[in-house]
Amino acid sequence: MGFSFGTVPPGVTSDPHRHDEIEAFVILSGSGKTRTDLGEVSVEAGDVILLDPFEAHVLGNDGNENLNFVDVYWRDGEAALDVAARDAAPRGPIFVFSTPPTPNGDLHLGHISGPYLGADVYTRFLRMKGVEAYHLTGSDDYQSYVATRADADQSTPAKVARHYADEIRATFALLDCEVHSFLSTMRDDAYAEFQATCFRSLLSSTAVELRESAALFDAVTGQYLYEPDVSGRCPDCGEPAGGNICEECGAPNLCHDLGAARSRQSAEGPVVGSVRRAELALDRHYDNIDRHLRASGAPARIMDLFARLRQRGDFSVPITHPSDWGLPAEGIPGQVIWASPEMAFSFLYNIQTLARSQGRDWNAAIPSNDWQIVHFFGFDNSFSLALLCPALYAEVFSQWRPSIRYHVNEFYLLDGEKFSTSRGHAIWGKEVLNPKMVDVVRLHLGLTRPEGERANFTLNALRRTEHDVFRGIWLNWLDALGQEIAQLFNGRVPDAGDWSPADRAFFARIETYRAAMERTYSDDGFSVRRAAAQACDFVRECVSYRQAQDYAAARRLYPARNRTSLALQTTAAAILAQTLAPLMPRFASTLARAIGGVSTETWPQSVQRLAPDTTFDLRPLLVFYA
């Protein structure tokens, strides 16, 4: 146990933090507010605040005198483990966003393996747990990359955006990816006005100003260069980078600071000039961003990006650009709102769009502190989503304290190189997705998902997952089990008989697996890759357990033992169906329908043996995958 004295001066708020100790604040004098995972309450002299392990907390002084307190803390290992294993009850609806795809092409497996599979798995699990959760995404229609694709196709940006937004939605359907709100920004008449309102608010803030600053131009055409129009070397890491964002290290650039810059318009080296744009002084929000990232529990990868950004000192980022494609920047002729700040406010508008279909009153202009937002995105979107968004929200919605969590994936490689829409180096979703393959693809993408490090995809590896793992192990086990239940018990689950030590150990292993899958799908330990690997390991254990009992003479002489083995395997199959519902929904529901009374709508709280005489007829499952 330890203790210390602390003081929070007037107008100051402590940094948010969480730790494994139990902690108590005893307020000695002054007044203020404490904010924890459970909300915000006022405190004054004589109050005691007790905090559980890992409960985020801050103390703020909104009075005129020092807030003095005693801090008492002690470590309780059992309590910390209990809290770590417990799901935190959400305060309000959870809005799970996968990065709105740019409609300059269809979705390839590099896209699918990251934000879209991750968000779908996560949202399905939450809904099974009874949480009000929604998966939201859309088409990022006003991206500059849409105009680039239109030039290449000799089309118009609007036609390109409409076409590929429809293709993307069709690929989501083939992936069995549930999207509760798909916002096509170009097709919503009220969207542009909402963005204009947010932009006007930004222009009126002290952190945004219209200023003349350095910019890059094509030496031949004189065209302003940004995003897909220019490439070079990242000023931070030195690796090849596109305009405005480096995909390698995630750092923003200003285009004119790229090394060895090259224009897409001509072979001549681009020239540095100047242009008057709206710019956000991001350095004014460094402390705010720091508090936000700490409170959100942001991954170390994002914290590192922010730490590198802070080292620059003063840093202003343009939020408008001269362009013919995009939402007009009111008051700045010939310029459009940059797609990154537009995307920040599009998330809130998408919540309002969802509200119409759900009969709710969620208002984009009045974001609620009860909203829980979870972002799934590739690391190259980290600056826009985790650093720029909090600064923009603080400027436009100063009373809102956004609660946001971040799940980041790295690049998925194809045969050792980056997937690329522009180069056509891709396996498109529609090439491999069909009703019989969709869950094999989801399983394989899960097993090879780029979490924490880059991962590689090959068609041969996908075929091995299909033939060696899914068919060779999973379906063969279920086929053998189903046939034995059909022959010996007329397709009904037998009652258990005599239990051996191996049977008891296997029963315990089923519960261990169920609990492990729950932790893997949950927010703190979320990992599609780990979930897929655990499922494969579990099925292999089921096969090993079955093989260890597969002695004909023993089964005949000791039928009570055999009944126990079969009863436990049917229970394992039922748990497999329920725990795979987030990852492999079509396979899981087909397997569950073959087992009487098993549902994939709710998450199993514990392992319960199937009741004797439960229907167990796997023929429809096996016929489907034949």
XYZ file of C-alpha atoms in Angstrom:
626
model
C 0.000 0.000 0.000
C 1.146 3.533 -0.688
C -0.154 7.067 -0.389
C 0.708 10.587 -1.445
C -0.667 14.119 -1.304
C -1.770 15.848 -4.493
C -2.944 19.254 -5.654
C -4.881 20.248 -8.779
C -4.708 24.038 -9.349
C -7.798 25.977 -10.514
C -8.651 25.380 -14.177
C -6.362 22.337 -14.436
C -7.312 18.721 -15.191
C -5.016 15.800 -14.496
C -3.888 13.507 -17.310
C -6.192 10.523 -17.833
C -4.645 7.229 -16.798
C -5.485 3.708 -15.683
C -3.478 1.106 -13.756
C -3.806 -2.266 -12.066
C -3.960 -0.946 -8.469
C -7.100 -0.092 -6.529
C -7.021 3.630 -5.758
C -8.900 6.045 -3.504
C -8.912 9.853 -3.612
C -9.815 11.566 -0.331
C -10.698 15.218 -1.053
C -9.240 17.469 1.659
C -10.228 20.901 0.337
C -11.484 22.624 -2.768
C -13.939 21.281 -5.308
C -13.989 19.934 -8.834
C -15.055 16.989 -10.931
C -13.823 13.472 -11.444
C -14.423 11.625 -14.678
C -14.212 7.831 -14.836
C -15.438 5.039 -17.119
C -18.797 5.365 -15.345
C -19.260 9.077 -16.003
C -18.581 12.426 -14.346
C -19.440 13.527 -10.798
C -18.772 16.643 -8.732
C -16.522 16.322 -5.665
C -15.743 18.508 -2.678
C -13.989 18.354 0.697
C -14.861 15.158 2.574
C -15.645 13.074 -0.511
C -13.910 9.753 -1.173
C -13.584 8.367 -4.700
C -12.873 4.619 -4.959
C -11.480 3.373 -8.276
C -11.319 -0.229 -9.500
C -8.240 -1.603 -11.250
C -7.949 -0.388 -14.878
C -10.702 2.219 -14.420
C -9.711 5.354 -16.348
C -9.912 8.508 -14.258
C -9.067 12.203 -14.141
C -9.486 14.943 -11.549
C -10.417 18.424 -12.727
C -10.539 21.648 -10.724
C -13.334 23.982 -11.840
C -13.210 26.072 -8.646
C -11.234 29.114 -7.546
C -8.899 27.457 -5.026
C -6.559 24.494 -5.056
C -8.165 21.052 -4.957
C -6.115 19.129 -2.378
C -6.415 15.385 -1.878
C -4.795 12.285 -0.449
C -4.149 9.474 -2.911
C -4.182 5.968 -1.391
C -3.446 2.946 -3.582
C -2.831 -0.750 -3.125
C -2.411 -3.787 -5.335
C -4.913 -6.677 -5.271
C -3.839 -9.213 -7.887
C -7.056 -11.209 -7.754
C -9.214 -8.116 -8.205
C -7.066 -6.922 -11.117
C -7.357 -10.271 -12.897
C -11.109 -10.308 -12.337
C -11.522 -6.833 -13.862
C -9.186 -7.661 -16.759
C -11.301 -10.675 -17.663
C -14.603 -8.853 -17.279
C -16.417 -7.141 -20.141
C -17.008 -3.441 -19.483
C -20.691 -2.617 -19.823
C -21.142 0.081 -22.490
C -22.891 3.298 -21.463
C -24.678 3.751 -24.763
C -24.890 2.541 -28.339
C -21.659 1.418 -29.976
C -21.003 2.668 -33.494
C -18.383 0.530 -35.210
C -16.884 2.290 -38.229
C -14.849 0.650 -40.937
C -12.983 3.237 -42.994
C -15.246 4.431 -45.831
C -13.675 2.915 -48.969
C -12.708 5.201 -51.817
C -14.975 4.383 -54.782
C -12.175 4.377 -57.354
C -12.242 0.588 -57.579
C -13.826 -2.500 -56.081
C -12.690 -4.130 -52.831
C -9.704 -6.474 -53.036
C -8.601 -8.926 -50.351
C -6.156 -6.392 -48.957
C -9.081 -4.112 -48.134
C -11.301 -6.932 -46.906
C -8.748 -8.516 -44.571
C -8.395 -5.342 -42.530
C -11.152 -2.903 -41.540
C -14.135 -4.663 -43.108
C -13.628 -8.193 -41.801
C -12.512 -6.817 -38.433
C -15.489 -4.497 -37.989
C -17.950 -7.172 -39.084
C -16.567 -9.790 -36.669
C -16.462 -7.311 -33.793
C -20.003 -6.000 -34.347
C -21.488 -9.487 -34.717
C -19.931 -10.518 -31.407
C -21.242 -7.452 -29.576
C -24.745 -8.060 -30.875
C -24.558 -11.704 -29.768
C -23.715 -10.365 -26.303
C -26.862 -8.244 -26.324
C -25.041 -4.948 -26.900
C -26.636 -2.281 -29.081
C -23.929 -2.153 -31.751
C -23.963 -1.089 -35.396
C -21.495 -1.396 -38.244
C -21.320 1.798 -40.312
C -19.334 2.619 -43.426
C -19.985 4.186 -46.818
C -18.320 5.480 -49.951
C -15.826 8.339 -49.648
C -17.108 9.926 -52.857
C -15.232 13.235 -52.768
C -11.744 11.748 -52.552
C -9.248 13.160 -55.051
C -8.459 9.573 -56.086
C -11.952 9.332 -57.584
C -11.141 12.185 -59.952
C -7.858 10.502 -60.891
C -9.710 7.300 -61.777
C -12.236 9.310 -63.784
C -9.401 10.852 -65.824
C -7.990 7.394 -66.539
C -11.407 6.041 -67.536
C -12.324 9.169 -69.534
C -15.389 9.436 -67.351
C -16.644 11.838 -64.683
C -15.913 11.604 -60.954
C -19.634 11.349 -60.191
C -20.105 8.376 -62.530
C -17.005 6.646 -61.172
C -18.130 7.160 -57.562
C -21.630 5.814 -58.230
C -20.367 2.778 -60.136
C -17.773 1.652 -57.616
C -19.947 2.419 -54.591
C -22.450 -0.074 -56.016
C -19.680 -2.598 -56.698
C -18.367 -2.225 -53.148
C -21.815 -2.831 -51.682
C -22.150 -5.961 -53.818
C -18.799 -7.231 -52.518
C -19.896 -6.608 -48.930
C -22.948 -8.782 -49.624
C -20.764 -11.585 -51.035
C -18.563 -11.349 -47.931
C -21.621 -11.758 -45.668
C -20.529 -8.448 -44.140
C -23.412 -6.838 -42.243
C -23.532 -3.065 -42.706
C -26.281 -1.276 -40.816
C -25.693 2.077 -42.501
C -23.872 2.596 -45.805
C -23.552 6.332 -46.449
C -23.120 7.331 -50.084
C -22.085 10.908 -49.406
C -22.711 12.163 -52.930
C -26.289 10.857 -52.966
C -27.456 12.540 -49.739
C -28.776 16.057 -50.351
C -28.488 17.161 -46.710
C -24.920 15.880 -46.339
C -23.286 18.819 -48.138
C -25.106 21.350 -45.947
C -24.034 19.563 -42.758
C -20.417 19.620 -43.938
C -20.740 23.302 -44.857
C -22.022 24.074 -41.346
C -19.078 22.246 -39.755
C -16.660 24.050 -42.083
C -18.107 27.450 -41.200
C -17.601 26.602 -37.537
C -13.981 25.675 -38.254
C -13.336 28.940 -40.083
C -14.635 30.885 -37.093
C -12.266 29.149 -34.653
C -8.951 30.638 -33.538
C -7.001 27.519 -34.558
C -7.975 27.839 -38.251
C -6.883 30.708 -40.446
C -6.660 31.563 -44.117
C -2.977 31.925 -44.866
C -0.571 32.003 -47.772
C 1.890 29.127 -47.500
C 4.197 26.992 -49.593
C 2.624 24.532 -52.018
C 3.703 22.375 -54.952
C 2.791 22.919 -58.605
C 3.394 21.089 -61.858
C 6.213 22.804 -63.777
C 4.466 22.480 -67.145
C 0.730 22.803 -66.506
C 0.937 24.907 -63.350
C -1.575 22.585 -61.689
C -1.710 22.490 -57.895
C -0.407 19.115 -56.701
C -1.606 17.052 -53.750
C -2.489 13.426 -52.859
C -2.411 11.239 -56.041
C -0.910 14.033 -58.188
C 2.500 13.871 -56.513
C 4.917 11.363 -55.012
C 8.411 11.443 -53.557
C 10.333 10.617 -50.415
C 8.728 11.035 -46.990
C 10.387 13.895 -45.069
C 10.105 11.823 -41.865
C 11.218 8.287 -42.782
C 12.710 8.731 -46.252
C 10.595 5.969 -47.774
C 8.555 6.399 -50.983
C 5.384 8.348 -50.164
C 2.380 9.877 -51.843
C 1.139 13.389 -51.366
C -0.041 14.372 -47.855
C 0.385 10.955 -46.156
C 3.232 8.429 -46.012
C 1.819 4.894 -46.060
C 5.043 3.503 -44.553
C 5.316 5.537 -41.345
C 1.861 7.177 -41.287
C 3.256 10.720 -41.045
C 1.601 13.634 -42.847
C 3.515 15.721 -45.360
C 2.813 19.047 -47.064
C 3.815 17.869 -50.579
C 6.380 20.646 -51.050
C 8.527 18.955 -48.359
C 8.712 15.612 -50.225
C 12.175 14.587 -51.305
C 12.724 13.969 -55.038
C 9.109 14.968 -55.726
C 7.526 13.853 -59.011
C 4.336 15.131 -60.621
C 1.779 12.835 -62.219
C 1.101 15.536 -64.806
C 4.482 15.875 -66.527
C 8.084 14.672 -66.497
C 9.448 17.993 -65.308
C 10.279 18.348 -61.625
C 7.465 20.189 -59.787
C 8.065 23.690 -58.500
C 7.371 25.259 -55.107
C 5.023 28.230 -55.053
C 2.401 29.449 -52.624
C -1.348 29.415 -52.247
C -3.870 30.788 -49.787
C -5.692 27.966 -47.983
C -7.526 27.316 -44.717
C -5.059 25.715 -42.311
C -5.521 24.128 -38.890
C -2.767 24.801 -36.349
C -2.594 21.231 -35.135
C 0.118 22.017 -32.586
C -2.467 23.925 -30.539
C -4.235 20.601 -29.994
C -1.233 18.484 -29.012
C -2.259 18.366 -25.336
C -5.871 17.626 -26.245
C -4.816 14.835 -28.638
C -2.496 13.422 -25.986
C -5.321 13.259 -23.424
C -7.627 11.693 -25.984
C -5.158 8.971 -26.992
C -4.423 8.112 -23.364
C -8.119 7.866 -22.530
C -8.838 5.773 -25.624
C -6.114 3.244 -24.883
C -4.722 3.822 -28.380
C -2.254 1.222 -29.685
C 1.456 1.951 -29.304
C 1.710 2.277 -33.100
C -0.549 5.345 -33.004
C 1.107 6.752 -29.877
C 4.443 6.527 -31.689
C 3.042 8.384 -34.706
C 1.804 11.149 -32.419
C 5.121 11.305 -30.546
C 6.949 11.775 -33.864
C 4.479 14.461 -34.943
C 4.971 16.415 -31.697
C 8.694 16.533 -32.341
C 8.008 18.857 -35.280
C 6.825 21.588 -32.942
C 4.589 24.058 -34.790
C 2.615 22.258 -37.475
C -0.305 23.526 -39.534
C -2.187 21.259 -41.917
C -4.201 22.605 -44.875
C -7.855 21.607 -44.660
C -8.781 22.989 -48.092
C -7.191 22.431 -51.501
C -7.654 23.943 -54.974
C -9.623 21.337 -56.939
C -12.621 20.821 -59.210
C -13.804 17.739 -57.301
C -15.039 17.853 -53.725
C -17.339 19.783 -51.441
C -16.895 23.543 -51.988
C -14.985 25.373 -49.264
C -17.362 28.229 -48.523
C -15.684 31.616 -48.861
C -12.589 30.233 -50.623
C -13.324 30.246 -54.373
C -11.908 27.365 -56.385
C -11.115 25.245 -53.318
C -12.730 22.202 -51.734
C -12.782 20.782 -48.218
C -10.004 18.211 -47.845
C -11.400 14.677 -47.676
C -9.828 13.978 -44.251
C -11.725 16.637 -42.251
C -14.795 15.864 -44.333
C -14.509 12.213 -43.268
C -14.281 13.222 -39.597
C -17.706 14.865 -39.723
C -19.144 12.198 -42.043
C -18.941 9.691 -39.178
C -21.332 11.808 -37.120
C -23.637 12.314 -40.070
C -23.694 8.561 -40.661
C -24.896 8.063 -37.082
C -27.736 10.470 -37.804
C -28.494 8.573 -41.031
C -28.626 5.321 -39.073
C -31.020 6.954 -36.598
C -33.699 7.266 -39.281
C -33.794 3.503 -39.864
C -33.661 2.733 -36.137
C -36.289 5.222 -34.995
C -33.769 7.054 -32.801
C -33.073 10.744 -32.243
C -29.284 10.764 -32.732
C -28.282 14.181 -34.065
C -24.982 14.769 -35.884
C -24.978 18.408 -34.783
C -25.289 17.425 -31.104
C -23.039 14.380 -30.565
C -23.707 12.650 -27.252
C -21.184 11.685 -24.594
C -23.025 8.352 -24.405
C -21.973 7.431 -27.926
C -19.237 4.827 -28.061
C -17.280 4.956 -31.327
C -14.924 2.212 -32.476
C -12.777 2.708 -35.570
C -11.310 -0.094 -37.684
C -8.742 1.109 -40.218
C -5.393 0.508 -41.868
C -2.385 2.178 -40.274
C -2.042 4.603 -43.188
C -5.294 6.248 -41.980
C -4.003 6.757 -38.428
C -3.156 10.446 -38.776
C -6.566 11.368 -40.153
C -8.646 9.264 -37.770
C -6.740 9.260 -34.480
C -4.921 12.625 -34.538
C -6.767 14.999 -36.851
C -10.327 13.957 -35.938
C -10.024 14.720 -32.185
C -8.661 18.181 -32.993
C -11.491 18.921 -35.419
C -14.131 17.674 -32.978
C -12.703 19.888 -30.228
C -12.986 22.932 -32.498
C -16.558 22.311 -33.701
C -18.110 20.470 -30.732
C -16.263 21.860 -27.728
C -18.688 20.381 -25.175
C -18.438 16.850 -26.572
C -16.000 14.408 -25.001
C -15.792 11.683 -27.647
C -15.276 8.124 -26.460
C -13.365 6.410 -29.269
C -11.419 3.157 -29.509
C -9.039 2.270 -32.326
C -8.278 -1.074 -33.997
C -5.465 -0.822 -36.526
C -4.199 -3.288 -39.110
C -1.020 -3.243 -41.164
C -0.655 -3.860 -44.913
C -1.728 -7.184 -46.392
C 0.685 -8.214 -49.124
C -0.048 -10.214 -52.267
C 2.837 -12.497 -53.200
C 5.168 -10.290 -51.158
C 4.088 -6.924 -52.628
C 1.411 -4.422 -51.606
C -2.065 -4.888 -52.998
C -2.574 -2.056 -55.483
C -5.764 -0.969 -57.210
C -3.926 1.368 -59.583
C -1.396 -1.276 -60.669
C -3.980 -4.059 -60.825
C -1.894 -6.094 -58.371
C -4.848 -7.533 -56.514
C -7.150 -10.464 -55.910
C -10.608 -8.943 -56.005
C -13.249 -10.063 -53.548
C -15.594 -11.134 -56.323
C -12.925 -13.508 -57.707
C -13.005 -15.793 -54.657
C -16.269 -15.082 -52.807
C -19.281 -17.333 -53.321
C -21.686 -19.047 -50.886
C -19.531 -22.166 -50.478
C -16.214 -20.296 -50.238
C -17.105 -17.197 -48.262
C -16.386 -18.707 -44.855
C -13.207 -20.402 -46.067
C -12.036 -17.005 -47.296
C -13.019 -15.374 -43.989
C -11.199 -18.130 -42.073
C -8.056 -17.791 -44.185
C -8.052 -14.006 -44.029
C -8.453 -14.347 -40.276
C -5.507 -16.754 -40.018
C -3.292 -14.423 -42.051
C -4.725 -11.033 -41.019
C -2.006 -8.342 -40.729
C -2.308 -7.530 -37.030
C 0.761 -5.809 -35.592
C 2.836 -6.793 -38.610
C 2.438 -7.186 -42.330
C 1.159 -10.496 -43.622
C 1.162 -12.174 -47.009
C -1.582 -13.718 -49.133
C -1.187 -16.339 -51.827
C -3.862 -18.260 -53.683
C -2.031 -21.517 -52.935
C -2.242 -20.821 -49.194
C -5.985 -20.135 -49.516
C -6.421 -23.463 -51.320
C -4.501 -25.241 -48.545
C -6.792 -23.724 -45.933
C -9.784 -24.933 -47.924
C -8.588 -28.476 -48.714
C -6.242 -29.316 -45.821
C -7.913 -27.477 -42.936
C -11.600 -26.833 -43.631
C -12.374 -29.949 -45.659
C -9.549 -32.243 -44.581
C -9.939 -31.688 -40.833
C -13.154 -29.821 -39.994
C -15.640 -31.449 -42.348
C -14.054 -34.906 -42.032
C -14.464 -34.778 -38.241
C -18.063 -33.599 -38.467
C -18.842 -36.188 -41.163
C -17.473 -39.070 -39.069
C -19.264 -37.797 -35.964
C -22.559 -37.316 -37.793
C -22.440 -40.778 -39.343
C -21.794 -42.475 -36.007
C -24.637 -40.573 -34.311
C -26.936 -41.515 -37.207
C -25.989 -45.221 -37.156
C -25.995 -45.776 -33.403
C -28.609 -43.303 -32.157
C -30.815 -42.466 -35.160
C -29.449 -38.933 -35.444
C -30.071 -38.088 -31.775
C -27.575 -37.006 -29.115
C -26.986 -39.834 -26.612
C -26.847 -39.322 -22.869
C -23.393 -39.490 -21.321
C -22.478 -42.639 -19.458
C -19.209 -43.469 -17.769
C -16.679 -40.612 -17.668
C -12.945 -41.256 -17.957
C -10.266 -38.738 -16.929
C -9.761 -37.966 -20.635
C -13.471 -37.175 -20.955
C -13.402 -34.802 -17.998
C -10.314 -33.082 -19.386
C -11.939 -32.658 -22.809
C -15.108 -31.215 -21.274
C -12.972 -28.679 -19.398
C -11.116 -27.894 -22.631
C -14.398 -27.005 -24.378
C -15.084 -24.383 -21.718
C -11.485 -23.128 -21.899
C -11.904 -22.677 -25.643
C -15.269 -20.902 -25.284
C -13.838 -18.459 -22.736
C -10.722 -17.869 -24.846
C -12.843 -17.031 -27.898
C -14.895 -14.594 -25.819
C -11.748 -12.786 -24.704
C -10.407 -12.727 -28.260
C -13.563 -11.131 -29.659
C -13.803 -8.612 -26.806
C -12.512 -5.063 -27.136
C -9.378 -5.267 -25.005
C -8.049 -8.468 -26.526
C -9.657 -8.260 -29.961
C -7.838 -10.297 -32.605
C -9.437 -11.969 -35.614
C -6.152 -13.750 -36.199
C -6.136 -15.272 -32.733
C -9.805 -16.256 -32.989
C -9.196 -18.094 -36.273
C -6.124 -19.842 -34.896
C -7.917 -20.865 -31.688
C -10.803 -22.333 -33.687
C -8.407 -24.389 -35.792
C -6.545 -25.592 -32.698
C -9.828 -26.544 -31.032
C -11.036 -28.616 -33.987
C -7.670 -30.394 -34.064
C -8.134 -31.196 -30.366
C -11.608 -32.547 -31.114
C -10.104 -34.781 -33.797
C -7.340 -35.959 -31.437
C -9.890 -36.705 -28.719
C -12.024 -38.682 -31.175
C -9.031 -40.643 -32.455
C -8.023 -41.524 -28.904
C -11.470 -43.166 -28.380
C -11.604 -44.858 -31.795
C -11.145 -48.516 -30.844
C -13.961 -50.750 -32.092
C -13.653 -53.533 -29.524
C -13.547 -51.095 -26.618
C -16.601 -49.235 -27.949
C -18.569 -52.484 -28.108
C -17.507 -53.707 -24.653
C -17.828 -50.310 -22.948
C -20.796 -48.564 -24.628
C -21.251 -46.167 -21.688
C -17.792 -44.750 -22.391
C -18.630 -44.391 -26.076
C -21.851 -42.542 -25.270
C -19.888 -40.034 -23.206
C -17.391 -39.490 -26.010
C -20.126 -38.872 -28.575
C -22.130 -36.646 -26.222
C -19.050 -34.499 -25.600
C -18.199 -34.256 -29.304
C -21.721 -33.100 -30.151
C -21.399 -30.465 -27.413
C -18.074 -29.392 -28.923
C -19.723 -29.082 -32.349
C -22.477 -26.917 -30.886
C -19.971 -24.630 -29.141
C -17.962 -24.448 -32.357
C -21.037 -23.200 -34.209
C -21.799 -20.540 -31.608
C -18.236 -19.269 -31.199
C -17.641 -19.133 -34.971
C -20.774 -17.073 -35.657
C -18.855 -13.746 -35.687
C -16.035 -15.065 -37.876
C -17.785 -17.608 -40.132
C -21.498 -16.739 -39.933
C -22.774 -18.843 -42.821
C -20.950 -22.018 -41.742
C -21.886 -21.407 -38.103
C -25.604 -20.955 -38.792
C -25.707 -23.998 -41.108
C -24.025 -26.142 -38.453
C -26.291 -24.763 -35.712
C -29.450 -25.557 -37.717
C -28.293 -29.171 -37.885
C -28.241 -29.357 -34.071
C -31.628 -28.980 -32.398
C -31.994 -25.987 -30.099
C -28.628 -24.397 -30.863
C -28.722 -20.690 -31.713
C -26.051 -18.396 -33.094
C -28.057 -15.323 -32.090
C -26.687 -15.193 -28.543
C -23.257 -15.834 -27.090
C -22.924 -18.953 -24.871
C -22.207 -17.897 -21.289
C -20.843 -21.320 -20.412
C -20.649 -24.820 -21.848
C -23.792 -26.880 -21.324
C -23.988 -30.445 -22.601
C -26.623 -30.959 -25.256
C -29.740 -32.541 -23.800
C -30.122 -36.261 -24.593
C -32.284 -36.920 -27.659
C -31.370 -33.551 -29.238
C -31.476 -33.721 -33.034
C -28.012 -34.038 -34.557
C -28.274 -34.379 -38.326
C -25.285 -32.941 -40.194
C -26.320 -34.118 -43.646
C -27.587 -30.656 -44.800
C -24.245 -29.102 -43.777
C -22.198 -31.749 -45.572
C -24.389 -31.638 -48.680
C -24.018 -27.856 -48.843
C -20.224 -28.067 -48.773
C -19.978 -31.141 -51.013
